[in-house]
Structure formats: structure tokens, C-alpha cells
mmCIF file of C-alpha atoms in Angstrom:
data_model
loop_
_atom_site.group_PDB
_atom_site.id
_atom_site.type_symbol
_atom_site.label_atom_id
_atom_site.label_comp_id
_atom_site.label_asym_id
_atom_site.label_seq_id
_atom_site.Cartn_x
_atom_site.Cartn_y
_atom_site.Cartn_z
ATOM 1 C CA MET A 1 62.333 100.206 115.816
ATOM 2 C CA GLU A 2 64.402 102.552 117.239
ATOM 3 C CA SER A 3 67.614 102.618 115.905
ATOM 4 C CA THR A 4 69.639 102.384 118.967
ATOM 5 C CA GLY A 5 73.322 101.383 118.885
ATOM 6 C CA VAL A 6 73.303 97.983 117.534
ATOM 7 C CA TYR A 7 70.194 96.326 119.443
ATOM 8 C CA TRP A 8 68.069 96.588 116.225
ATOM 9 C CA VAL A 9 70.784 94.971 113.860
ATOM 10 C CA PRO A 10 69.348 91.458 114.759
ATOM 11 C CA ILE A 11 65.619 91.533 115.149
ATOM 12 C CA HIS A 12 66.128 94.111 111.330
ATOM 13 C CA THR A 13 67.783 90.831 110.346
ATOM 14 C CA VAL A 14 65.116 88.121 111.083
ATOM 15 C CA LEU A 15 62.598 90.520 109.610
ATOM 16 C CA GLU A 16 63.875 92.321 106.952
ATOM 17 C CA ASP A 17 62.854 89.924 104.183
ATOM 18 C CA LYS A 18 59.549 88.879 105.823
ATOM 19 C CA ILE A 19 57.788 92.422 106.782
ATOM 20 C CA GLU A 20 58.580 96.204 106.215
ATOM 21 C CA ILE A 21 60.946 97.499 108.556
ATOM 22 C CA ILE A 22 61.346 100.967 109.773
ATOM 23 C CA VAL A 23 64.274 101.838 111.511
ATOM 24 C CA ALA A 24 64.177 105.500 112.816
ATOM 25 C CA ASN A 25 67.101 107.389 113.718
ATOM 26 C CA ALA A 26 66.651 107.773 117.811
ATOM 27 C CA TYR A 27 67.845 111.516 117.732
ATOM 28 C CA LYS A 28 64.909 112.325 115.007
ATOM 29 C CA ILE A 29 62.215 110.918 116.890
ATOM 30 C CA LYS A 30 62.940 112.227 120.521
ATOM 31 C CA HIS A 31 59.912 113.282 122.274
ATOM 32 C CA ILE A 32 58.984 115.855 125.158
ATOM 33 C CA PRO A 33 61.193 115.180 127.874
ATOM 34 C CA GLY A 34 59.965 113.552 131.188
ATOM 35 C CA ARG A 35 60.093 110.421 132.329
ATOM 36 C CA LYS A 36 60.859 107.722 129.756
ATOM 37 C CA THR A 37 59.764 104.070 129.807
ATOM 38 C CA ASP A 38 59.974 101.216 126.684
ATOM 39 C CA MET A 39 56.325 101.308 126.473
ATOM 40 C CA ARG A 40 56.265 105.310 126.235
ATOM 41 C CA ASP A 41 58.969 105.513 123.792
ATOM 42 C CA SER A 42 57.076 102.169 121.774
ATOM 43 C CA GLU A 43 54.072 104.441 121.853
ATOM 44 C CA TRP A 44 55.012 107.475 120.504
ATOM 45 C CA ILE A 45 57.717 105.875 117.577
ATOM 46 C CA ALA A 46 54.035 104.061 116.558
ATOM 47 C CA GLU A 47 52.122 107.489 116.751
ATOM 48 C CA LEU A 48 55.112 109.074 114.832
ATOM 49 C CA CYS A 49 54.668 106.055 111.936
ATOM 50 C CA LEU A 50 51.107 106.053 112.086
ATOM 51 C CA ASN A 51 51.129 109.980 110.715
ATOM 52 C CA GLY A 52 54.100 109.442 108.529
ATOM 53 C CA MET A 53 56.238 111.466 110.570
ATOM 54 C CA ILE A 54 59.484 108.916 110.278
ATOM 55 C CA GLU A 55 62.513 109.524 108.092
ATOM 56 C CA PRO A 56 63.569 105.623 107.496
ATOM 57 C CA SER A 57 67.647 105.395 108.485
ATOM 58 C CA ARG A 58 69.676 104.219 105.255
ATOM 59 C CA ILE A 59 69.982 100.441 105.483
ATOM 60 C CA PHE A 60 71.957 98.830 102.882
ATOM 61 C CA PRO A 61 71.075 95.739 101.398
ATOM 62 C CA LYS A 62 72.546 92.594 103.095
ATOM 63 C CA ASP A 63 75.267 92.196 100.578
ATOM 64 C CA ASP A 64 76.238 95.473 101.060
ATOM 65 C CA ARG A 65 76.348 95.343 104.890
ATOM 66 C CA GLU A 66 78.477 92.471 104.952
ATOM 67 C CA LEU A 67 80.952 93.768 102.615
ATOM 68 C CA ARG A 68 81.193 96.688 104.834
ATOM 69 C CA THR A 69 81.499 94.742 107.515
ATOM 70 C CA LEU A 70 84.446 93.169 106.059
ATOM 71 C CA THR A 71 86.026 96.190 104.861
ATOM 72 C CA ARG A 72 85.555 97.833 108.090
ATOM 73 C CA ASN A 73 87.454 95.002 109.721
ATOM 74 C CA ARG A 74 90.131 94.808 107.730
ATOM 75 C CA GLU A 75 90.934 98.834 108.162
ATOM 76 C CA SER A 76 90.933 98.341 111.994
ATOM 77 C CA LEU A 77 92.959 95.113 111.333
ATOM 78 C CA VAL A 78 95.427 97.366 109.272
ATOM 79 C CA ASN A 79 95.419 100.684 111.788
ATOM 80 C CA ASN A 80 96.411 97.819 114.085
ATOM 81 C CA VAL A 81 99.493 96.490 112.587
ATOM 82 C CA THR A 82 100.439 100.234 111.697
ATOM 83 C CA GLN A 83 100.178 100.942 115.826
ATOM 84 C CA MET A 84 102.349 98.103 116.458
ATOM 85 C CA LYS A 85 105.137 99.246 113.756
ATOM 86 C CA ASN A 86 105.024 102.914 115.269
ATOM 87 C CA ARG A 87 105.254 100.610 118.768
ATOM 88 C CA ILE A 88 108.622 99.140 117.539
ATOM 89 C CA HIS A 89 109.667 102.595 116.059
ATOM 90 C CA GLN A 90 109.431 104.044 119.393
ATOM 91 C CA ALA A 91 111.041 101.307 121.178
ATOM 92 C CA LEU A 92 114.200 101.523 118.703
ATOM 93 C CA GLU A 93 114.020 105.322 119.152
ATOM 94 C CA SER A 94 114.232 105.100 123.037
ATOM 95 C CA SER A 95 117.269 102.880 122.509
ATOM 96 C CA CYS A 96 119.230 105.307 120.620
ATOM 97 C CA ILE A 97 118.951 102.776 117.466
ATOM 98 C CA LYS A 98 117.641 105.182 114.787
ATOM 99 C CA ILE A 99 117.419 102.486 112.035
ATOM 100 C CA SER A 100 114.277 104.448 110.419
ATOM 101 C CA SER A 101 116.201 107.615 109.548
ATOM 102 C CA VAL A 102 118.577 105.618 107.397
ATOM 103 C CA LEU A 103 115.840 102.578 105.934
ATOM 104 C CA SER A 104 112.900 103.968 104.266
ATOM 105 C CA ASP A 105 110.935 100.872 105.785
ATOM 106 C CA ILE A 106 112.513 99.223 108.580
ATOM 107 C CA PHE A 107 109.952 96.365 108.001
ATOM 108 C CA GLY A 108 111.399 95.573 104.292
ATOM 109 C CA LYS A 109 113.861 92.048 104.089
ATOM 110 C CA SER A 110 116.878 94.011 104.963
ATOM 111 C CA GLY A 111 114.920 96.048 107.874
ATOM 112 C CA ARG A 112 113.814 93.103 109.295
ATOM 113 C CA HIS A 113 117.180 91.268 109.146
ATOM 114 C CA ILE A 114 118.740 94.045 111.002
ATOM 115 C CA LEU A 115 115.520 94.265 113.527
ATOM 116 C CA ASP A 116 115.429 90.102 114.149
ATOM 117 C CA GLY A 117 119.385 90.086 114.343
ATOM 118 C CA LEU A 118 119.029 92.775 117.366
ATOM 119 C CA LEU A 119 116.356 91.091 118.358
ATOM 120 C CA GLU A 120 118.946 88.122 118.626
ATOM 121 C CA ASN A 121 121.770 90.211 120.658
ATOM 122 C CA LYS A 122 123.740 89.428 117.510
ATOM 123 C CA ASN A 123 126.798 91.969 117.179
ATOM 124 C CA LEU A 124 126.368 94.412 114.630
ATOM 125 C CA ASP A 125 129.176 93.197 112.283
ATOM 126 C CA GLU A 126 127.601 89.685 112.084
ATOM 127 C CA ILE A 127 124.135 91.548 111.256
ATOM 128 C CA LEU A 128 125.246 93.775 108.667
ATOM 129 C CA LYS A 129 127.162 90.547 107.042
ATOM 130 C CA GLY A 130 124.199 89.128 106.590
ATOM 131 C CA ILE A 131 122.468 91.489 104.123
ATOM 132 C CA ASN A 132 122.151 90.559 100.449
ATOM 133 C CA SER A 133 121.240 94.654 99.416
ATOM 134 C CA LYS A 134 124.030 96.168 97.705
ATOM 135 C CA ARG A 135 121.672 99.439 97.674
ATOM 136 C CA VAL A 136 121.442 98.935 101.427
ATOM 137 C CA MET A 137 124.981 98.041 102.043
ATOM 138 C CA LYS A 138 125.874 101.199 100.678
ATOM 139 C CA LYS A 139 124.545 102.606 103.675
ATOM 140 C CA GLU A 140 126.699 100.553 105.983
ATOM 141 C CA GLN A 141 128.562 103.739 107.802
ATOM 142 C CA GLU A 142 125.169 105.358 107.677
ATOM 143 C CA LEU A 143 123.755 102.111 109.507
ATOM 144 C CA ARG A 144 126.769 101.914 111.972
ATOM 145 C CA ASP A 145 125.900 105.317 113.065
ATOM 146 C CA ALA A 146 122.389 104.946 113.860
ATOM 147 C CA ILE A 147 122.783 101.644 115.632
ATOM 148 C CA LYS A 148 124.186 102.967 118.663
ATOM 149 C CA ASN A 149 122.981 100.809 121.391
ATOM 150 C CA SER A 150 121.769 97.059 121.791
ATOM 151 C CA LEU A 151 118.115 96.099 123.224
ATOM 152 C CA ASP A 152 117.885 95.938 126.833
ATOM 153 C CA PRO A 153 115.755 92.318 127.512
ATOM 154 C CA ALA A 154 112.908 94.562 128.060
ATOM 155 C CA LYS A 155 112.672 96.129 125.054
ATOM 156 C CA ILE A 156 113.407 92.828 123.009
ATOM 157 C CA LEU A 157 110.363 91.042 124.818
ATOM 158 C CA LEU A 158 108.094 94.362 123.466
ATOM 159 C CA ILE A 159 109.251 94.356 120.077
ATOM 160 C CA GLN A 160 108.921 90.407 119.899
ATOM 161 C CA ASN A 161 105.251 90.960 121.106
ATOM 162 C CA PHE A 162 104.123 93.580 118.682
ATOM 163 C CA LEU A 163 105.931 91.564 115.772
ATOM 164 C CA GLU A 164 103.866 88.609 117.128
ATOM 165 C CA LEU A 165 100.705 90.640 117.245
ATOM 166 C CA MET A 166 101.439 91.651 113.668
ATOM 167 C CA LYS A 167 101.930 88.022 111.698
ATOM 168 C CA ASN A 168 97.774 87.165 112.130
ATOM 169 C CA PRO A 169 96.202 90.380 110.189
ATOM 170 C CA GLU A 170 99.835 90.385 107.615
ATOM 171 C CA LYS A 171 98.432 86.880 106.331
ATOM 172 C CA LYS A 172 96.624 86.846 103.237
#
């Protein structure tokens, strides 16, 4: 069979333990140009197969395929979280709030405390009072300089939505 998109996967899954299947790379078995039909394609593939002219695609064993699916999904979720974090950074920067220039990770404990305070429209003095980290509090004046503005309602809603989208993938 021809490996077109993912259409071959269910057939391969059902038949893999029952008969020998050759999954051919579609690019490598292209035949002469002209009118293309499924019937002509299947006849062409059968002829190539009978003459031993198909180099099988590499199909990983079932356990490996499952692991690859899980790791690729995890990678996608991590990329989505990174994208949400970047959007939060962008929303803060566009509001003249440059916390990331002072804190290495605005999604750490102190950074989230500041971010949550800004989302709740708290006073900057009130927000800074609640920080327990002495290391961060050494940068109090830098933080004051970095937070020159408050968030408008639209930015608050955006950031809250991004944080909500980040929640589930971060659960272990």
C-alpha cells in the first residue's frame, strides 16, 4: 500500500500481525504522468511489488509507535505552553511592564505573585509586600522601574486566558 498521509495507518494497524504488509513511500513509486485513478495506482503498485521494486518504508514496532505518539504529543503541549508564555511577555511589554528585564522567570513563584497582583489590579506596594524572596526584594527598585503601568481590562483578560490554557499541560 502507498503511504499517503495517515490513511494507511488504520489498515496497517489492523493487518500488521496477520499478513506481511509493505508500505511504500508515495514519492518513490510515482508512475508515468497521465490520468490518475485509484485502480491504475493499485495495479501499478502491485506490478512494482511483484517485481521486487518497492523499498518498504520504515515502520516502527507498535510499542515504539505508541511511545513516539506520546512524546510528540508532549512536545506539542510544551510548545503550546511556551507560545502562551511568549504571548504573556508580549502583552506585558506592550503595557510598559518589563518584569522580565528584572526577573529571570516571571512564571516562578515571585514572578507569578507579581503577575497575579497585576491581574487583580493591586497596588504595586501591596504586591511587593507579599514577596517572600529576599533575593527578589533586593531588586525592589528595579521592579518599581520595570512596572510603570497597570494592565488594562483587555490585557487582563488576555493574560488570564493564556494562563488558563497553560494550566492543563503543566499538570504531571
